[in-house]
CSV table of N, CA and C in Angstrom, one decimal:
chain,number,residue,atom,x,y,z
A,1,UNK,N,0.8,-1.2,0.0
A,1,UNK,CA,0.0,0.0,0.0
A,1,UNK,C,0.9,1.2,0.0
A,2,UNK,N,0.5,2.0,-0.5
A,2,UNK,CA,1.3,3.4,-1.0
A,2,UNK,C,0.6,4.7,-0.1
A,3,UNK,N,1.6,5.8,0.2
A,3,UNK,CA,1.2,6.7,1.0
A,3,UNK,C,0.4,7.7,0.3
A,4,UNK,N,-0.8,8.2,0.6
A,4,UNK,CA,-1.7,8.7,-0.2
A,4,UNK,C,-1.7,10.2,0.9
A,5,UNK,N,-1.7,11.0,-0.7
A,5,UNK,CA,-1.8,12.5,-0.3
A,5,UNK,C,-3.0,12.6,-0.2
A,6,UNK,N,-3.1,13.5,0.8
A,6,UNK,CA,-4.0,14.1,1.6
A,6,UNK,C,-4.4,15.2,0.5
A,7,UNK,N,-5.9,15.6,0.1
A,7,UNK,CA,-6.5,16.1,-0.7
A,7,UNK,C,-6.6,17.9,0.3
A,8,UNK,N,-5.7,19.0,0.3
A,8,UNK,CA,-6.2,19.7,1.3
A,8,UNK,C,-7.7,20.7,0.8
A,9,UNK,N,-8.2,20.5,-0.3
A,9,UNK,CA,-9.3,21.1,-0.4
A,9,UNK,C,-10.2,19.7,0.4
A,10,UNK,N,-10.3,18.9,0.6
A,10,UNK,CA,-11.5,18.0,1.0
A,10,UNK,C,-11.4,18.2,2.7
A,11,UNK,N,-9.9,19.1,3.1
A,11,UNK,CA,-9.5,19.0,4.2
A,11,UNK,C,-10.5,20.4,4.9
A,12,UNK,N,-10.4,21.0,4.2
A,12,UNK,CA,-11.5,22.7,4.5
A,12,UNK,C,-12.8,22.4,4.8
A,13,UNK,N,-13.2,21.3,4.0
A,13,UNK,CA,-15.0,21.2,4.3
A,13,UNK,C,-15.6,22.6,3.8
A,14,UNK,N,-15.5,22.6,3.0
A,14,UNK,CA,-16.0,24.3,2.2
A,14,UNK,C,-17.4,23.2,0.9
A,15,UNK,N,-18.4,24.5,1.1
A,15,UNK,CA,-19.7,24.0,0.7
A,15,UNK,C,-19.6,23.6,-0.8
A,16,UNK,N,-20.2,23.0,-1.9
A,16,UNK,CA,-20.2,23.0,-3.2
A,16,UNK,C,-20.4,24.2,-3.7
A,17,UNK,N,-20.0,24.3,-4.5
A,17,UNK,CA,-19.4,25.8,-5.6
A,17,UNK,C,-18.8,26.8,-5.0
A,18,UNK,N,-18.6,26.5,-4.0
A,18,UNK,CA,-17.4,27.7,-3.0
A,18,UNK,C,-16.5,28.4,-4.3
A,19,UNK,N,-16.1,29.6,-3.9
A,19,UNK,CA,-15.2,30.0,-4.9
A,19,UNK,C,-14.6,31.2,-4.2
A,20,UNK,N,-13.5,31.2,-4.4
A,20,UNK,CA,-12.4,32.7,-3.6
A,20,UNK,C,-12.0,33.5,-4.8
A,21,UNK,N,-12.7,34.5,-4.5
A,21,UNK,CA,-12.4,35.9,-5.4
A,21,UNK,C,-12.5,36.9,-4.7
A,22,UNK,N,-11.6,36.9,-4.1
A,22,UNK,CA,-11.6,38.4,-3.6
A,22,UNK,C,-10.9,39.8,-4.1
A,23,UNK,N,-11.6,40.7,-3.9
A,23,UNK,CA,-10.9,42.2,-4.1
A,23,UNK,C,-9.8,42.4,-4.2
A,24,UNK,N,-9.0,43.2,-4.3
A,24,UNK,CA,-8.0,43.7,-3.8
A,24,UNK,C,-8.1,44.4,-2.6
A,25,UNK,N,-9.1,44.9,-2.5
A,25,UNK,CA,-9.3,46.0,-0.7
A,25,UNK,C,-9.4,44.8,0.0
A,26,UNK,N,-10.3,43.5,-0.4
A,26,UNK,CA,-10.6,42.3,0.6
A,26,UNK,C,-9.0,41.9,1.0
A,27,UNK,N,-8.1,41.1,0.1
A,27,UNK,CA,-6.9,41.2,0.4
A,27,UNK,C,-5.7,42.0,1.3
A,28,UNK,N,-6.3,43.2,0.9
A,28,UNK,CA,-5.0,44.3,2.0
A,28,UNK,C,-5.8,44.2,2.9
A,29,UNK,N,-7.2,43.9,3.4
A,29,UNK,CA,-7.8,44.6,4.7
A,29,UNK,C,-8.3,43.1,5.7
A,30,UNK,N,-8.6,42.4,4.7
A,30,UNK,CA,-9.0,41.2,5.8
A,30,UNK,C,-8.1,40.5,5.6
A,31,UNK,N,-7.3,40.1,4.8
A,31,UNK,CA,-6.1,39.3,4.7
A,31,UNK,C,-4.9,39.9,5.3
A,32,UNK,N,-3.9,40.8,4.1
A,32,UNK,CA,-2.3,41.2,4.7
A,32,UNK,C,-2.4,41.9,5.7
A,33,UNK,N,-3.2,42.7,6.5
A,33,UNK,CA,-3.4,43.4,7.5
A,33,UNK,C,-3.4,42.6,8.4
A,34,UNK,N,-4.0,41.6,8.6
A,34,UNK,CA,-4.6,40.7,9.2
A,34,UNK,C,-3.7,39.5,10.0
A,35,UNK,N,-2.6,39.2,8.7
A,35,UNK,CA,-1.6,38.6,8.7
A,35,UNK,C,-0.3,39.3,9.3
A,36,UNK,N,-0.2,40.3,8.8
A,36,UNK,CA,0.8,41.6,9.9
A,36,UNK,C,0.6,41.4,10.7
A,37,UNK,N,-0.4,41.6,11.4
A,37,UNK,CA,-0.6,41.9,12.9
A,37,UNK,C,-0.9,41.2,13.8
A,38,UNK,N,-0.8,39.9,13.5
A,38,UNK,CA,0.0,38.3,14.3
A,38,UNK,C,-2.0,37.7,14.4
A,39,UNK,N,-2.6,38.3,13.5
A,39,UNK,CA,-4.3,37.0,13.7
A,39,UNK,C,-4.4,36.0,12.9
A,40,UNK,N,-4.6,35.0,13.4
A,40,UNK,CA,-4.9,33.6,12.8
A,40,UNK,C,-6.1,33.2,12.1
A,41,UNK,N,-6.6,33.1,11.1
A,41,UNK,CA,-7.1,33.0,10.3
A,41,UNK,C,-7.5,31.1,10.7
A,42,UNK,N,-9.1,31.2,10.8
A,42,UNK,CA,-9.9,30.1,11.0
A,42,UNK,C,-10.1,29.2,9.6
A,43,UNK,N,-10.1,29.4,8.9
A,43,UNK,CA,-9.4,29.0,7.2
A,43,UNK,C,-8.3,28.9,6.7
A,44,UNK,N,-7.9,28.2,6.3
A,44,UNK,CA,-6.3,28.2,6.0
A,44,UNK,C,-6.5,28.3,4.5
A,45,UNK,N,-7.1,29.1,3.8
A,45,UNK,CA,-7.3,29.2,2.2
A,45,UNK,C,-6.0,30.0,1.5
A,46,UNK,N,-4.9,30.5,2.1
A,46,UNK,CA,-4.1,31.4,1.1
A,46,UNK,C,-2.7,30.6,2.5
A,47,UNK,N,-1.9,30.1,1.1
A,47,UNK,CA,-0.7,29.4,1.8
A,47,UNK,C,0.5,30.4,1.8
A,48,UNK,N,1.2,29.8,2.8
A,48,UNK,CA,2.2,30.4,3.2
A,48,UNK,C,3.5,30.5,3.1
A,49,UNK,N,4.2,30.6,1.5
A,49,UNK,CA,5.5,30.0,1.2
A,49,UNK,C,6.6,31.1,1.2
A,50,UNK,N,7.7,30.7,0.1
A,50,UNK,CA,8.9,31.5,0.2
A,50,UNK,C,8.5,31.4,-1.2
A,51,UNK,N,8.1,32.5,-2.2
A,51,UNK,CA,7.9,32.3,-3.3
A,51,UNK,C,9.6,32.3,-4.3
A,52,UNK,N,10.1,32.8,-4.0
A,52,UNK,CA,11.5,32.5,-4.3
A,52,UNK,C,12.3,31.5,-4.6
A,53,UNK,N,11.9,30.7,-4.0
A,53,UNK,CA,12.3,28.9,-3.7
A,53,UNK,C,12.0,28.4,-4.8
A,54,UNK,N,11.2,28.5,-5.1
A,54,UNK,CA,10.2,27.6,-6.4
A,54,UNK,C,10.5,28.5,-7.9
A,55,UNK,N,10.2,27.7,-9.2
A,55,UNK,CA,9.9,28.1,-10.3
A,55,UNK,C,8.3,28.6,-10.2
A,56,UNK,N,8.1,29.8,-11.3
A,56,UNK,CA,6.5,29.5,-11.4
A,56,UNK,C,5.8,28.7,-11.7
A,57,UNK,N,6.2,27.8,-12.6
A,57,UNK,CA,5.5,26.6,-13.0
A,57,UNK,C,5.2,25.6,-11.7
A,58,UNK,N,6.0,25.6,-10.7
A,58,UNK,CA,5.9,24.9,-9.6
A,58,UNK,C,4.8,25.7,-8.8
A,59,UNK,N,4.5,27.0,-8.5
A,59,UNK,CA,3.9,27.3,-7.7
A,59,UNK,C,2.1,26.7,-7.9
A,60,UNK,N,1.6,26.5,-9.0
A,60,UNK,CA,0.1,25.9,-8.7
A,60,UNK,C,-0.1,24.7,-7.9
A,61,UNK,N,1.0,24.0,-7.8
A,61,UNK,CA,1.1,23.2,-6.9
A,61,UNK,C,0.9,23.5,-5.2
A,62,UNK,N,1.7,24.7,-5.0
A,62,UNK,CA,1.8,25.3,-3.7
A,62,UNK,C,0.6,25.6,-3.4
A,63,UNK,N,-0.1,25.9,-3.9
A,63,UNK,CA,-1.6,26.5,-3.6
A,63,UNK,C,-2.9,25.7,-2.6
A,64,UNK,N,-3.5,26.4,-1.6
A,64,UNK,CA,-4.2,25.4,-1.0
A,64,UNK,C,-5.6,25.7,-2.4
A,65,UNK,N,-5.8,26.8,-2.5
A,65,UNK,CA,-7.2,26.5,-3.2
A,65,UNK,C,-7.1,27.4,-4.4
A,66,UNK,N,-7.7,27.2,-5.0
A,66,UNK,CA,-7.9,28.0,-6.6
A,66,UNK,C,-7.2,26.8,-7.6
A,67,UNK,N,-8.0,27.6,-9.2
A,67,UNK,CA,-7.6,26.8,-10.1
A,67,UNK,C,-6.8,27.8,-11.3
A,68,UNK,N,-7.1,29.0,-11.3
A,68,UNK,CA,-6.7,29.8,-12.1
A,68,UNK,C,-5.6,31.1,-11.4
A,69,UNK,N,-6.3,31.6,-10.0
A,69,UNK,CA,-5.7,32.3,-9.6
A,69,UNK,C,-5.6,31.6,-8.0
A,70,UNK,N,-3.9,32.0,-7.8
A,70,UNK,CA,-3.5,31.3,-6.6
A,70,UNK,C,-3.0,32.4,-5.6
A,71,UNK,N,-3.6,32.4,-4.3
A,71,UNK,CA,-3.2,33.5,-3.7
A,71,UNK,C,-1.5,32.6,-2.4
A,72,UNK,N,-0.8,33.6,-2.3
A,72,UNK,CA,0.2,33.1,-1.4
A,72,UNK,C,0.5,34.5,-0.2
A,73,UNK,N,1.2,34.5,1.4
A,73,UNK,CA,2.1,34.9,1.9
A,73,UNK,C,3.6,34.7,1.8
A,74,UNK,N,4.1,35.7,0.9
A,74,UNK,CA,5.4,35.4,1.0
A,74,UNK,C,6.5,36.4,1.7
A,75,UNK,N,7.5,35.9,2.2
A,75,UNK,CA,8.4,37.4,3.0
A,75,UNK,C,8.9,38.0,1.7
A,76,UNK,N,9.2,39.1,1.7
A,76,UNK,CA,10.1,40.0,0.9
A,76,UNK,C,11.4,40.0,1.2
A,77,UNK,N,11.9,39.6,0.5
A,77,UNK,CA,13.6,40.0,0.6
A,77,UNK,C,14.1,40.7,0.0
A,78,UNK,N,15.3,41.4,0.6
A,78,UNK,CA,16.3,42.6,-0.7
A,78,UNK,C,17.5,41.9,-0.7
A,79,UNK,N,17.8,42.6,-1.9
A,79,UNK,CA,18.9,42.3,-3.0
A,79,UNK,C,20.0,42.5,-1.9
A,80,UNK,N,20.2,43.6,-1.6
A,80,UNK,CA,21.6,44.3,-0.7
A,80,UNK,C,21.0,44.4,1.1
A,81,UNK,N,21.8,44.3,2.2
A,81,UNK,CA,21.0,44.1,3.0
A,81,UNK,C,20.4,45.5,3.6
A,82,UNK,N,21.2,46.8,3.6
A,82,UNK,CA,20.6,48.0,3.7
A,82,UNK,C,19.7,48.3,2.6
A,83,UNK,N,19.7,48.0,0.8
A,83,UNK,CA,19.3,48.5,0.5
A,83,UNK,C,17.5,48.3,0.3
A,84,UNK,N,17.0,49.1,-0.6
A,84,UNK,CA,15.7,48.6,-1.2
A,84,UNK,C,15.2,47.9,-2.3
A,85,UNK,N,15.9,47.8,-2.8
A,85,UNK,CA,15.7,46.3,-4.4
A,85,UNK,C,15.3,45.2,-3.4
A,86,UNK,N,14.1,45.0,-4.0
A,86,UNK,CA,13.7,43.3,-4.0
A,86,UNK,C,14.8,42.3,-4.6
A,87,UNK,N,14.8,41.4,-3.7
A,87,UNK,CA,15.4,40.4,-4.2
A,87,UNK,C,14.6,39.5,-5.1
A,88,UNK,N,14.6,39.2,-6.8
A,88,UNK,CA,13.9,38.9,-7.6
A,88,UNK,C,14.5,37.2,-8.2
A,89,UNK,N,15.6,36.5,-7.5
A,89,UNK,CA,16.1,35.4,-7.6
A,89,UNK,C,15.1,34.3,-7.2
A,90,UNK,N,14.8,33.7,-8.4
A,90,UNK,CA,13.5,32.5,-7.9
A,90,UNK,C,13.8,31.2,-8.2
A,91,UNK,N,14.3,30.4,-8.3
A,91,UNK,CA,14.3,28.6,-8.3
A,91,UNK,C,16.0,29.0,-9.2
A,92,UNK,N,15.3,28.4,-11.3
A,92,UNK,CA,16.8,28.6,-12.0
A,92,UNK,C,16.4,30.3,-12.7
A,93,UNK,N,15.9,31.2,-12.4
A,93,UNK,CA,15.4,32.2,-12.9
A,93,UNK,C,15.8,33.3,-12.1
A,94,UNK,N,14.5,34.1,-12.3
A,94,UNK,CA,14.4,35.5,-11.6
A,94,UNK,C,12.9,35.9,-11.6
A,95,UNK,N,12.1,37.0,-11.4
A,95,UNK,CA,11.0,37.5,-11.4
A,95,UNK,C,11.4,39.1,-12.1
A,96,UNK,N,10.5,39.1,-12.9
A,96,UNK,CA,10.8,40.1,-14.1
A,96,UNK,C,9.7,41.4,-13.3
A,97,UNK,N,10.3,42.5,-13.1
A,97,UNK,CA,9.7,43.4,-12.6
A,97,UNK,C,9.0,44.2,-13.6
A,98,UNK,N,7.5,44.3,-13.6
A,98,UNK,CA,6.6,45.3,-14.7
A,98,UNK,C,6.2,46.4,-14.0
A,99,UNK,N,6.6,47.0,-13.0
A,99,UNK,CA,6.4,48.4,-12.8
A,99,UNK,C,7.5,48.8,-12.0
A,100,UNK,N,7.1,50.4,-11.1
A,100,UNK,CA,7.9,50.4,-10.4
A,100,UNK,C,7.9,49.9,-9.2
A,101,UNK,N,8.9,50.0,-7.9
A,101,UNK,CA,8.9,49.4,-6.7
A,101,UNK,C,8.0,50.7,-5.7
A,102,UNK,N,7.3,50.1,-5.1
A,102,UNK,CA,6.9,51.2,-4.4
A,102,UNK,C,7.2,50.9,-3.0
């Protein structure tokens, strides 16, 4: 007998046609704010990685829930240790910056 993964959507108990689409206000205000300021979330719907570690192609995997769009917590790191550049080094790649840094 072979070790069988654990399905983590079946692990939620979330109702049929559930779907996560949230805002962007819903994200900064009930999510990253939320997640700053040390509260635990009774849902574990948005996973918690080092998005850096991985290729993108690997990340739909990381995901607890979605099929198109995948939400994550990731820390930020910089390039230089005083400076402000993101550190954009990801698996054998990089992450291609399309605006500015704010």
């Amino acid at each position: 007998m072979g070790i069988q993964e654990k399905d983590p959507l079946s692990q939620l108990s979330l109702p049929p046609g559930f779907r996560f689409y949230p805002t962007d206000e819903e994200l900064l205000v009930q999510y990253l704010c939320r997640k700053v300021a040390g509260h635990h979330f009774s849902l574990q719907i948005i996973a918690e990685i080092d998005l850096y570690k991985f290729d993108p192609w690997v990340l739909p995997s990381k995901a607890i829930f979605g099929e198109k769009e995948w939400y994550f917590f990731s820390p930020r790191d910089r390039k230089y240790p005083n400076g402000t550049r993101p550190n954009r080094v990801a698996g054998s790649g990089y992450w291609k910056a399309t605006g500015t840094d704010k």
